[in-house]
């Protein structure tokens, strides 16, 4: 697992995510509650679907397992999208727009900050 200050490829702060915290704490009740909260007409989740230890682990939230942004970053050999010459691309922006439980603005600011560190 990467440094706790390192974002997911999309800029999400995995280590302050409620799914990460509940998984880390082995809190089955909290995972069940999150699954209910995150479910909607299109997606129904169980506690096991929500279980996640961050994008750089092998224990991933169901949505992250299928995440095109994460797959692209891995394929290109980048730790996160700010390392890509196409940042921010349409794929990443579409991912941000789809988020219902977190703000994409914070993720973008996180990645923009990393981009600024390279200058």
mmCIF file of N, CA and C in Angstrom:
data_model
loop_
_atom_site.group_PDB
_atom_site.id
_atom_site.type_symbol
_atom_site.label_atom_id
_atom_site.label_comp_id
_atom_site.label_asym_id
_atom_site.label_seq_id
_atom_site.Cartn_x
_atom_site.Cartn_y
_atom_site.Cartn_z
ATOM 1 N N UNK A 1 0.851 -1.184 0.000
ATOM 2 C CA UNK A 1 0.000 0.000 0.000
ATOM 3 C C UNK A 1 0.886 1.233 0.000
ATOM 4 N N UNK A 2 0.478 2.198 -0.808
ATOM 5 C CA UNK A 2 1.238 3.437 -0.942
ATOM 6 C C UNK A 2 1.147 4.305 0.305
ATOM 7 N N UNK A 3 1.955 5.328 0.319
ATOM 8 C CA UNK A 3 1.941 6.351 1.358
ATOM 9 C C UNK A 3 0.505 6.845 1.556
ATOM 10 N N UNK A 4 0.130 7.086 2.790
ATOM 11 C CA UNK A 4 -1.243 7.509 3.101
ATOM 12 C C UNK A 4 -1.615 8.843 2.463
ATOM 13 N N UNK A 5 -0.652 9.615 2.026
ATOM 14 C CA UNK A 5 -0.953 10.893 1.383
ATOM 15 C C UNK A 5 -1.068 10.752 -0.128
ATOM 16 N N UNK A 6 -1.034 9.539 -0.641
ATOM 17 C CA UNK A 6 -1.054 9.322 -2.078
ATOM 18 C C UNK A 6 -2.470 9.056 -2.555
ATOM 19 N N UNK A 7 -2.957 9.777 -3.554
ATOM 20 C CA UNK A 7 -4.342 9.573 -4.008
ATOM 21 C C UNK A 7 -4.491 8.370 -4.927
ATOM 22 N N UNK A 8 -5.721 7.941 -5.083
ATOM 23 C CA UNK A 8 -6.073 6.950 -6.099
ATOM 24 C C UNK A 8 -5.802 7.575 -7.467
ATOM 25 N N UNK A 9 -5.773 6.801 -8.536
ATOM 26 C CA UNK A 9 -5.537 7.371 -9.863
ATOM 27 C C UNK A 9 -6.461 8.547 -10.191
ATOM 28 N N UNK A 10 -7.703 8.489 -9.738
ATOM 29 C CA UNK A 10 -8.692 9.532 -10.032
ATOM 30 C C UNK A 10 -8.582 10.735 -9.104
ATOM 31 N N UNK A 11 -7.771 10.642 -8.062
ATOM 32 C CA UNK A 11 -7.628 11.732 -7.106
ATOM 33 C C UNK A 11 -8.391 11.518 -5.819
ATOM 34 N N UNK A 12 -9.163 10.450 -5.737
ATOM 35 C CA UNK A 12 -9.889 10.145 -4.511
ATOM 36 C C UNK A 12 -8.902 9.829 -3.397
ATOM 37 N N UNK A 13 -9.188 10.296 -2.215
ATOM 38 C CA UNK A 13 -8.357 10.021 -1.045
ATOM 39 C C UNK A 13 -8.841 8.716 -0.414
ATOM 40 N N UNK A 14 -8.300 7.601 -0.872
ATOM 41 C CA UNK A 14 -8.734 6.277 -0.420
ATOM 42 C C UNK A 14 -8.710 6.149 1.096
ATOM 43 N N UNK A 15 -7.706 6.720 1.742
ATOM 44 C CA UNK A 15 -7.506 6.497 3.162
ATOM 45 C C UNK A 15 -8.480 7.262 4.047
ATOM 46 N N UNK A 16 -9.233 8.174 3.462
ATOM 47 C CA UNK A 16 -10.277 8.868 4.207
ATOM 48 C C UNK A 16 -11.665 8.520 3.680
ATOM 49 N N UNK A 17 -11.744 7.458 2.927
ATOM 50 C CA UNK A 17 -13.023 6.967 2.395
ATOM 51 C C UNK A 17 -13.708 6.110 3.457
ATOM 52 N N UNK A 18 -15.001 6.253 3.598
ATOM 53 C CA UNK A 18 -15.729 5.493 4.613
ATOM 54 C C UNK A 18 -15.670 3.992 4.351
ATOM 55 N N UNK A 19 -15.599 3.565 3.093
ATOM 56 C CA UNK A 19 -15.487 2.130 2.795
ATOM 57 C C UNK A 19 -14.123 1.605 3.240
ATOM 58 N N UNK A 20 -13.074 2.368 2.990
ATOM 59 C CA UNK A 20 -11.736 1.978 3.436
ATOM 60 C C UNK A 20 -11.713 1.862 4.959
ATOM 61 N N UNK A 21 -12.242 2.860 5.642
ATOM 62 C CA UNK A 21 -12.217 2.868 7.100
ATOM 63 C C UNK A 21 -12.987 1.690 7.680
ATOM 64 N N UNK A 22 -14.171 1.405 7.139
ATOM 65 C CA UNK A 22 -14.975 0.278 7.633
ATOM 66 C C UNK A 22 -14.283 -1.057 7.361
ATOM 67 N N UNK A 23 -13.639 -1.180 6.202
ATOM 68 C CA UNK A 23 -12.913 -2.409 5.880
ATOM 69 C C UNK A 23 -11.715 -2.567 6.808
ATOM 70 N N UNK A 24 -10.951 -1.509 6.964
ATOM 71 C CA UNK A 24 -9.776 -1.529 7.850
ATOM 72 C C UNK A 24 -10.167 -1.927 9.265
ATOM 73 N N UNK A 25 -11.305 -1.401 9.729
ATOM 74 C CA UNK A 25 -11.771 -1.659 11.089
ATOM 75 C C UNK A 25 -12.566 -2.961 11.201
ATOM 76 N N UNK A 26 -12.738 -3.655 10.086
ATOM 77 C CA UNK A 26 -13.523 -4.903 10.036
ATOM 78 C C UNK A 26 -14.914 -4.691 10.616
ATOM 79 N N UNK A 27 -15.529 -3.568 10.258
ATOM 80 C CA UNK A 27 -16.834 -3.167 10.774
ATOM 81 C C UNK A 27 -17.924 -3.600 9.780
ATOM 82 N N UNK A 28 -18.411 -4.813 9.967
ATOM 83 C CA UNK A 28 -19.402 -5.392 9.047
ATOM 84 C C UNK A 28 -20.701 -4.587 9.020
ATOM 85 N N UNK A 29 -21.124 -4.078 10.155
ATOM 86 C CA UNK A 29 -22.362 -3.296 10.207
ATOM 87 C C UNK A 29 -22.213 -2.006 9.403
ATOM 88 N N UNK A 30 -21.087 -1.348 9.535
ATOM 89 C CA UNK A 30 -20.860 -0.106 8.777
ATOM 90 C C UNK A 30 -20.797 -0.408 7.276
ATOM 91 N N UNK A 31 -20.181 -1.522 6.886
ATOM 92 C CA UNK A 31 -20.145 -1.908 5.469
ATOM 93 C C UNK A 31 -21.555 -2.149 4.943
ATOM 94 N N UNK A 32 -22.396 -2.799 5.758
ATOM 95 C CA UNK A 32 -23.780 -3.052 5.356
ATOM 96 C C UNK A 32 -24.544 -1.739 5.170
ATOM 97 N N UNK A 33 -24.360 -0.804 6.103
ATOM 98 C CA UNK A 33 -25.028 0.497 6.015
ATOM 99 C C UNK A 33 -24.543 1.270 4.782
ATOM 100 N N UNK A 34 -23.239 1.253 4.527
ATOM 101 C CA UNK A 34 -22.706 1.919 3.333
ATOM 102 C C UNK A 34 -23.271 1.297 2.064
ATOM 103 N N UNK A 35 -23.385 -0.018 2.047
ATOM 104 C CA UNK A 35 -23.934 -0.705 0.876
ATOM 105 C C UNK A 35 -25.354 -0.218 0.593
ATOM 106 N N UNK A 36 -26.148 -0.087 1.620
ATOM 107 C CA UNK A 36 -27.511 0.423 1.448
ATOM 108 C C UNK A 36 -27.491 1.866 0.946
ATOM 109 N N UNK A 37 -26.633 2.669 1.546
ATOM 110 C CA UNK A 37 -26.549 4.093 1.189
ATOM 111 C C UNK A 37 -26.087 4.275 -0.258
ATOM 112 N N UNK A 38 -25.118 3.476 -0.692
ATOM 113 C CA UNK A 38 -24.545 3.629 -2.024
ATOM 114 C C UNK A 38 -25.361 2.945 -3.117
ATOM 115 N N UNK A 39 -26.296 2.099 -2.752
ATOM 116 C CA UNK A 39 -27.130 1.422 -3.745
ATOM 117 C C UNK A 39 -28.165 2.393 -4.309
ATOM 118 N N UNK A 40 -28.528 2.167 -5.561
ATOM 119 C CA UNK A 40 -29.568 2.961 -6.209
ATOM 120 C C UNK A 40 -30.305 2.069 -7.204
ATOM 121 N N UNK A 41 -31.089 2.661 -8.084
ATOM 122 C CA UNK A 41 -31.864 1.884 -9.054
ATOM 123 C C UNK A 41 -30.965 1.077 -9.997
ATOM 124 N N UNK A 42 -29.803 1.606 -10.313
ATOM 125 C CA UNK A 42 -28.891 0.958 -11.257
ATOM 126 C C UNK A 42 -27.932 -0.029 -10.608
ATOM 127 N N UNK A 43 -27.578 0.195 -9.349
ATOM 128 C CA UNK A 43 -26.572 -0.620 -8.669
ATOM 129 C C UNK A 43 -27.052 -0.996 -7.276
ATOM 130 N N UNK A 44 -26.995 -2.277 -6.972
ATOM 131 C CA UNK A 44 -27.310 -2.755 -5.633
ATOM 132 C C UNK A 44 -26.051 -3.391 -5.073
ATOM 133 N N UNK A 45 -25.629 -2.930 -3.901
ATOM 134 C CA UNK A 45 -24.395 -3.401 -3.295
ATOM 135 C C UNK A 45 -24.641 -4.162 -2.005
ATOM 136 N N UNK A 46 -23.752 -5.089 -1.728
ATOM 137 C CA UNK A 46 -23.712 -5.783 -0.440
ATOM 138 C C UNK A 46 -22.511 -5.245 0.329
ATOM 139 N N UNK A 47 -22.385 -5.632 1.579
ATOM 140 C CA UNK A 47 -21.222 -5.237 2.363
ATOM 141 C C UNK A 47 -19.926 -5.701 1.722
ATOM 142 N N UNK A 48 -19.936 -6.898 1.139
ATOM 143 C CA UNK A 48 -18.733 -7.408 0.468
ATOM 144 C C UNK A 48 -18.376 -6.588 -0.757
ATOM 145 N N UNK A 49 -19.380 -6.045 -1.448
ATOM 146 C CA UNK A 49 -19.120 -5.197 -2.622
ATOM 147 C C UNK A 49 -18.437 -3.893 -2.228
ATOM 148 N N UNK A 50 -18.707 -3.412 -1.031
ATOM 149 C CA UNK A 50 -18.184 -2.140 -0.549
ATOM 150 C C UNK A 50 -16.777 -2.298 0.037
ATOM 151 N N UNK A 51 -16.447 -3.495 0.467
ATOM 152 C CA UNK A 51 -15.144 -3.756 1.110
ATOM 153 C C UNK A 51 -14.002 -3.258 0.224
ATOM 154 N N UNK A 52 -13.103 -2.409 0.792
ATOM 155 C CA UNK A 52 -12.026 -1.820 0.003
ATOM 156 C C UNK A 52 -10.868 -1.376 0.899
ATOM 157 N N UNK A 53 -9.664 -1.642 0.437
ATOM 158 C CA UNK A 53 -8.459 -1.167 1.135
ATOM 159 C C UNK A 53 -7.654 -0.228 0.247
ATOM 160 N N UNK A 54 -8.317 0.428 -0.677
ATOM 161 C CA UNK A 54 -7.668 1.417 -1.528
ATOM 162 C C UNK A 54 -7.280 0.869 -2.886
ATOM 163 N N UNK A 55 -7.126 1.770 -3.835
ATOM 164 C CA UNK A 55 -6.870 1.403 -5.232
ATOM 165 C C UNK A 55 -5.571 0.655 -5.467
ATOM 166 N N UNK A 56 -4.641 0.723 -4.528
ATOM 167 C CA UNK A 56 -3.364 0.047 -4.721
ATOM 168 C C UNK A 56 -3.313 -1.288 -3.994
ATOM 169 N N UNK A 57 -4.479 -1.754 -3.538
ATOM 170 C CA UNK A 57 -4.566 -3.044 -2.868
ATOM 171 C C UNK A 57 -5.280 -4.039 -3.779
ATOM 172 N N UNK A 58 -5.425 -5.245 -3.307
ATOM 173 C CA UNK A 58 -6.180 -6.254 -4.055
ATOM 174 C C UNK A 58 -7.605 -6.372 -3.528
ATOM 175 N N UNK A 59 -7.931 -5.631 -2.475
ATOM 176 C CA UNK A 59 -9.287 -5.603 -1.922
ATOM 177 C C UNK A 59 -9.927 -4.304 -2.370
ATOM 178 N N UNK A 60 -10.760 -4.389 -3.403
ATOM 179 C CA UNK A 60 -11.324 -3.193 -4.024
ATOM 180 C C UNK A 60 -12.847 -3.167 -3.986
ATOM 181 N N UNK A 61 -13.382 -1.984 -3.757
ATOM 182 C CA UNK A 61 -14.816 -1.719 -3.893
ATOM 183 C C UNK A 61 -15.243 -2.160 -5.293
ATOM 184 N N UNK A 62 -16.437 -2.696 -5.415
ATOM 185 C CA UNK A 62 -16.922 -3.229 -6.691
ATOM 186 C C UNK A 62 -16.799 -2.213 -7.825
ATOM 187 N N UNK A 63 -17.129 -0.956 -7.568
ATOM 188 C CA UNK A 63 -17.028 0.077 -8.597
ATOM 189 C C UNK A 63 -15.591 0.327 -9.027
ATOM 190 N N UNK A 64 -14.662 0.229 -8.098
ATOM 191 C CA UNK A 64 -13.245 0.454 -8.420
ATOM 192 C C UNK A 64 -12.653 -0.707 -9.209
ATOM 193 N N UNK A 65 -13.175 -1.918 -8.975
ATOM 194 C CA UNK A 65 -12.688 -3.076 -9.743
ATOM 195 C C UNK A 65 -12.968 -2.893 -11.227
ATOM 196 N N UNK A 66 -14.061 -2.212 -11.545
ATOM 197 C CA UNK A 66 -14.456 -2.010 -12.937
ATOM 198 C C UNK A 66 -14.113 -0.612 -13.450
ATOM 199 N N UNK A 67 -13.352 0.156 -12.682
ATOM 200 C CA UNK A 67 -13.076 1.550 -13.016
ATOM 201 C C UNK A 67 -12.138 1.678 -14.229
ATOM 202 N N UNK A 68 -12.611 2.338 -15.261
ATOM 203 C CA UNK A 68 -11.807 2.552 -16.469
ATOM 204 C C UNK A 68 -10.616 3.468 -16.197
ATOM 205 N N UNK A 69 -10.778 4.424 -15.310
ATOM 206 C CA UNK A 69 -9.701 5.357 -14.982
ATOM 207 C C UNK A 69 -8.557 4.604 -14.303
ATOM 208 N N UNK A 70 -8.892 3.779 -13.341
ATOM 209 C CA UNK A 70 -7.878 2.980 -12.647
ATOM 210 C C UNK A 70 -7.169 2.056 -13.637
ATOM 211 N N UNK A 71 -7.940 1.376 -14.487
ATOM 212 C CA UNK A 71 -7.362 0.466 -15.477
ATOM 213 C C UNK A 71 -6.434 1.210 -16.439
ATOM 214 N N UNK A 72 -6.823 2.389 -16.866
ATOM 215 C CA UNK A 72 -6.017 3.193 -17.780
ATOM 216 C C UNK A 72 -4.704 3.602 -17.121
ATOM 217 N N UNK A 73 -4.789 4.044 -15.869
ATOM 218 C CA UNK A 73 -3.605 4.471 -15.141
ATOM 219 C C UNK A 73 -2.619 3.313 -14.979
ATOM 220 N N UNK A 74 -3.135 2.145 -14.641
ATOM 221 C CA UNK A 74 -2.288 0.956 -14.494
ATOM 222 C C UNK A 74 -1.659 0.598 -15.842
ATOM 223 N N UNK A 75 -2.470 0.607 -16.895
ATOM 224 C CA UNK A 75 -1.985 0.258 -18.234
ATOM 225 C C UNK A 75 -0.865 1.196 -18.682
ATOM 226 N N UNK A 76 -1.006 2.472 -18.366
ATOM 227 C CA UNK A 76 -0.007 3.463 -18.781
ATOM 228 C C UNK A 76 1.186 3.552 -17.829
ATOM 229 N N UNK A 77 1.099 2.835 -16.718
ATOM 230 C CA UNK A 77 2.198 2.830 -15.761
ATOM 231 C C UNK A 77 2.260 4.058 -14.870
ATOM 232 N N UNK A 78 1.131 4.750 -14.727
ATOM 233 C CA UNK A 78 1.076 5.941 -13.879
ATOM 234 C C UNK A 78 0.515 5.586 -12.513
ATOM 235 N N UNK A 79 0.975 6.272 -11.490
ATOM 236 C CA UNK A 79 0.408 6.099 -10.153
ATOM 237 C C UNK A 79 -0.937 6.804 -10.037
ATOM 238 N N UNK A 80 -1.087 7.912 -10.756
ATOM 239 C CA UNK A 80 -2.349 8.642 -10.769
ATOM 240 C C UNK A 80 -2.433 9.452 -12.059
ATOM 241 N N UNK A 81 -3.595 9.973 -12.327
ATOM 242 C CA UNK A 81 -3.851 10.646 -13.603
ATOM 243 C C UNK A 81 -3.053 11.928 -13.813
ATOM 244 N N UNK A 82 -2.590 12.562 -12.741
ATOM 245 C CA UNK A 82 -1.828 13.797 -12.915
ATOM 246 C C UNK A 82 -0.504 13.540 -13.628
ATOM 247 N N UNK A 83 -0.048 12.295 -13.669
ATOM 248 C CA UNK A 83 1.202 11.941 -14.331
ATOM 249 C C UNK A 83 1.035 11.762 -15.844
ATOM 250 N N UNK A 84 -0.187 11.806 -16.317
ATOM 251 C CA UNK A 84 -0.482 11.564 -17.728
ATOM 252 C C UNK A 84 -0.493 12.882 -18.517
ATOM 253 N N UNK A 85 0.058 12.852 -19.702
ATOM 254 C CA UNK A 85 0.081 14.021 -20.569
ATOM 255 C C UNK A 85 -1.300 14.443 -21.051
ATOM 256 N N UNK A 86 -2.292 13.568 -20.914
ATOM 257 C CA UNK A 86 -3.661 13.881 -21.338
ATOM 258 C C UNK A 86 -4.536 14.375 -20.179
ATOM 259 N N UNK A 87 -3.940 14.545 -18.992
ATOM 260 C CA UNK A 87 -4.699 14.983 -17.817
ATOM 261 C C UNK A 87 -5.200 16.407 -17.987
ATOM 262 N N UNK A 88 -6.444 16.667 -17.658
ATOM 263 C CA UNK A 88 -7.526 15.753 -17.320
ATOM 264 C C UNK A 88 -8.266 15.336 -18.593
ATOM 265 N N UNK A 89 -8.400 14.073 -18.801
ATOM 266 C CA UNK A 89 -9.035 13.553 -20.016
ATOM 267 C C UNK A 89 -10.545 13.379 -19.819
ATOM 268 N N UNK A 90 -11.223 13.103 -20.900
ATOM 269 C CA UNK A 90 -12.664 12.899 -20.854
ATOM 270 C C UNK A 90 -13.060 11.720 -19.986
ATOM 271 N N UNK A 91 -12.270 10.657 -20.015
ATOM 272 C CA UNK A 91 -12.559 9.472 -19.203
ATOM 273 C C UNK A 91 -12.563 9.836 -17.716
ATOM 274 N N UNK A 92 -11.563 10.608 -17.298
ATOM 275 C CA UNK A 92 -11.474 11.020 -15.899
ATOM 276 C C UNK A 92 -12.614 11.963 -15.544
ATOM 277 N N UNK A 93 -12.897 12.914 -16.410
ATOM 278 C CA UNK A 93 -13.968 13.872 -16.130
ATOM 279 C C UNK A 93 -15.327 13.174 -16.059
ATOM 280 N N UNK A 94 -15.558 12.186 -16.919
ATOM 281 C CA UNK A 94 -16.802 11.419 -16.860
ATOM 282 C C UNK A 94 -16.907 10.644 -15.552
ATOM 283 N N UNK A 95 -15.780 10.107 -15.087
ATOM 284 C CA UNK A 95 -15.766 9.403 -13.800
ATOM 285 C C UNK A 95 -16.142 10.367 -12.686
ATOM 286 N N UNK A 96 -15.521 11.535 -12.662
ATOM 287 C CA UNK A 96 -15.828 12.511 -11.615
ATOM 288 C C UNK A 96 -17.305 12.880 -11.608
ATOM 289 N N UNK A 97 -17.860 13.105 -12.788
ATOM 290 C CA UNK A 97 -19.262 13.508 -12.893
ATOM 291 C C UNK A 97 -20.202 12.431 -12.357
ATOM 292 N N UNK A 98 -19.785 11.173 -12.471
ATOM 293 C CA UNK A 98 -20.646 10.070 -12.046
ATOM 294 C C UNK A 98 -20.694 9.885 -10.527
ATOM 295 N N UNK A 99 -19.791 10.509 -9.796
ATOM 296 C CA UNK A 99 -19.728 10.309 -8.353
ATOM 297 C C UNK A 99 -20.957 10.868 -7.660
ATOM 298 N N UNK A 100 -21.501 10.072 -6.754
ATOM 299 C CA UNK A 100 -22.682 10.491 -6.010
ATOM 300 C C UNK A 100 -22.384 10.706 -4.535
ATOM 301 N N UNK A 101 -21.296 10.096 -4.042
ATOM 302 C CA UNK A 101 -21.048 10.142 -2.602
ATOM 303 C C UNK A 101 -19.866 11.019 -2.199
ATOM 304 N N UNK A 102 -19.081 11.464 -3.164
ATOM 305 C CA UNK A 102 -17.941 12.339 -2.858
ATOM 306 C C UNK A 102 -17.862 13.458 -3.887
ATOM 307 N N UNK A 103 -17.170 14.507 -3.538
ATOM 308 C CA UNK A 103 -17.022 15.653 -4.433
ATOM 309 C C UNK A 103 -15.829 15.455 -5.363
ATOM 310 N N UNK A 104 -16.058 15.602 -6.644
ATOM 311 C CA UNK A 104 -14.960 15.492 -7.607
ATOM 312 C C UNK A 104 -14.035 16.700 -7.522
ATOM 313 N N UNK A 105 -14.520 17.808 -7.009
ATOM 314 C CA UNK A 105 -13.703 19.019 -6.920
ATOM 315 C C UNK A 105 -12.490 18.764 -6.018
ATOM 316 N N UNK A 106 -12.704 18.098 -4.910
ATOM 317 C CA UNK A 106 -11.601 17.782 -4.005
ATOM 318 C C UNK A 106 -10.590 16.868 -4.696
ATOM 319 N N UNK A 107 -11.066 15.888 -5.453
ATOM 320 C CA UNK A 107 -10.171 14.977 -6.172
ATOM 321 C C UNK A 107 -9.355 15.742 -7.215
ATOM 322 N N UNK A 108 -10.006 16.638 -7.945
ATOM 323 C CA UNK A 108 -9.294 17.422 -8.957
ATOM 324 C C UNK A 108 -8.242 18.314 -8.298
ATOM 325 N N UNK A 109 -8.604 18.951 -7.198
ATOM 326 C CA UNK A 109 -7.647 19.796 -6.487
ATOM 327 C C UNK A 109 -6.446 18.987 -6.007
ATOM 328 N N UNK A 110 -6.691 17.779 -5.544
ATOM 329 C CA UNK A 110 -5.620 16.893 -5.087
ATOM 330 C C UNK A 110 -4.658 16.610 -6.241
ATOM 331 N N UNK A 111 -5.198 16.206 -7.393
ATOM 332 C CA UNK A 111 -4.358 15.896 -8.555
ATOM 333 C C UNK A 111 -3.685 17.145 -9.112
ATOM 334 N N UNK A 112 -4.396 18.259 -9.143
ATOM 335 C CA UNK A 112 -3.794 19.508 -9.617
ATOM 336 C C UNK A 112 -2.600 19.889 -8.745
ATOM 337 N N UNK A 113 -2.716 19.651 -7.448
ATOM 338 C CA UNK A 113 -1.611 19.932 -6.530
ATOM 339 C C UNK A 113 -0.401 19.081 -6.847
ATOM 340 N N UNK A 114 -0.630 17.820 -7.178
ATOM 341 C CA UNK A 114 0.487 16.937 -7.549
ATOM 342 C C UNK A 114 1.106 17.387 -8.852
ATOM 343 N N UNK A 115 0.277 17.860 -9.778
ATOM 344 C CA UNK A 115 0.766 18.351 -11.067
ATOM 345 C C UNK A 115 1.667 19.558 -10.831
ATOM 346 N N UNK A 116 1.255 20.423 -9.919
ATOM 347 C CA UNK A 116 2.047 21.614 -9.588
ATOM 348 C C UNK A 116 3.387 21.277 -8.964
ATOM 349 N N UNK A 117 3.448 20.141 -8.257
ATOM 350 C CA UNK A 117 4.712 19.723 -7.629
ATOM 351 C C UNK A 117 5.760 19.351 -8.659
ATOM 352 N N UNK A 118 5.312 18.954 -9.871
ATOM 353 C CA UNK A 118 6.254 18.553 -10.922
ATOM 354 C C UNK A 118 6.894 19.750 -11.613
ATOM 355 N N UNK A 119 6.258 20.924 -11.484
ATOM 356 C CA UNK A 119 6.754 22.116 -12.180
ATOM 357 C C UNK A 119 8.030 22.639 -11.574
#
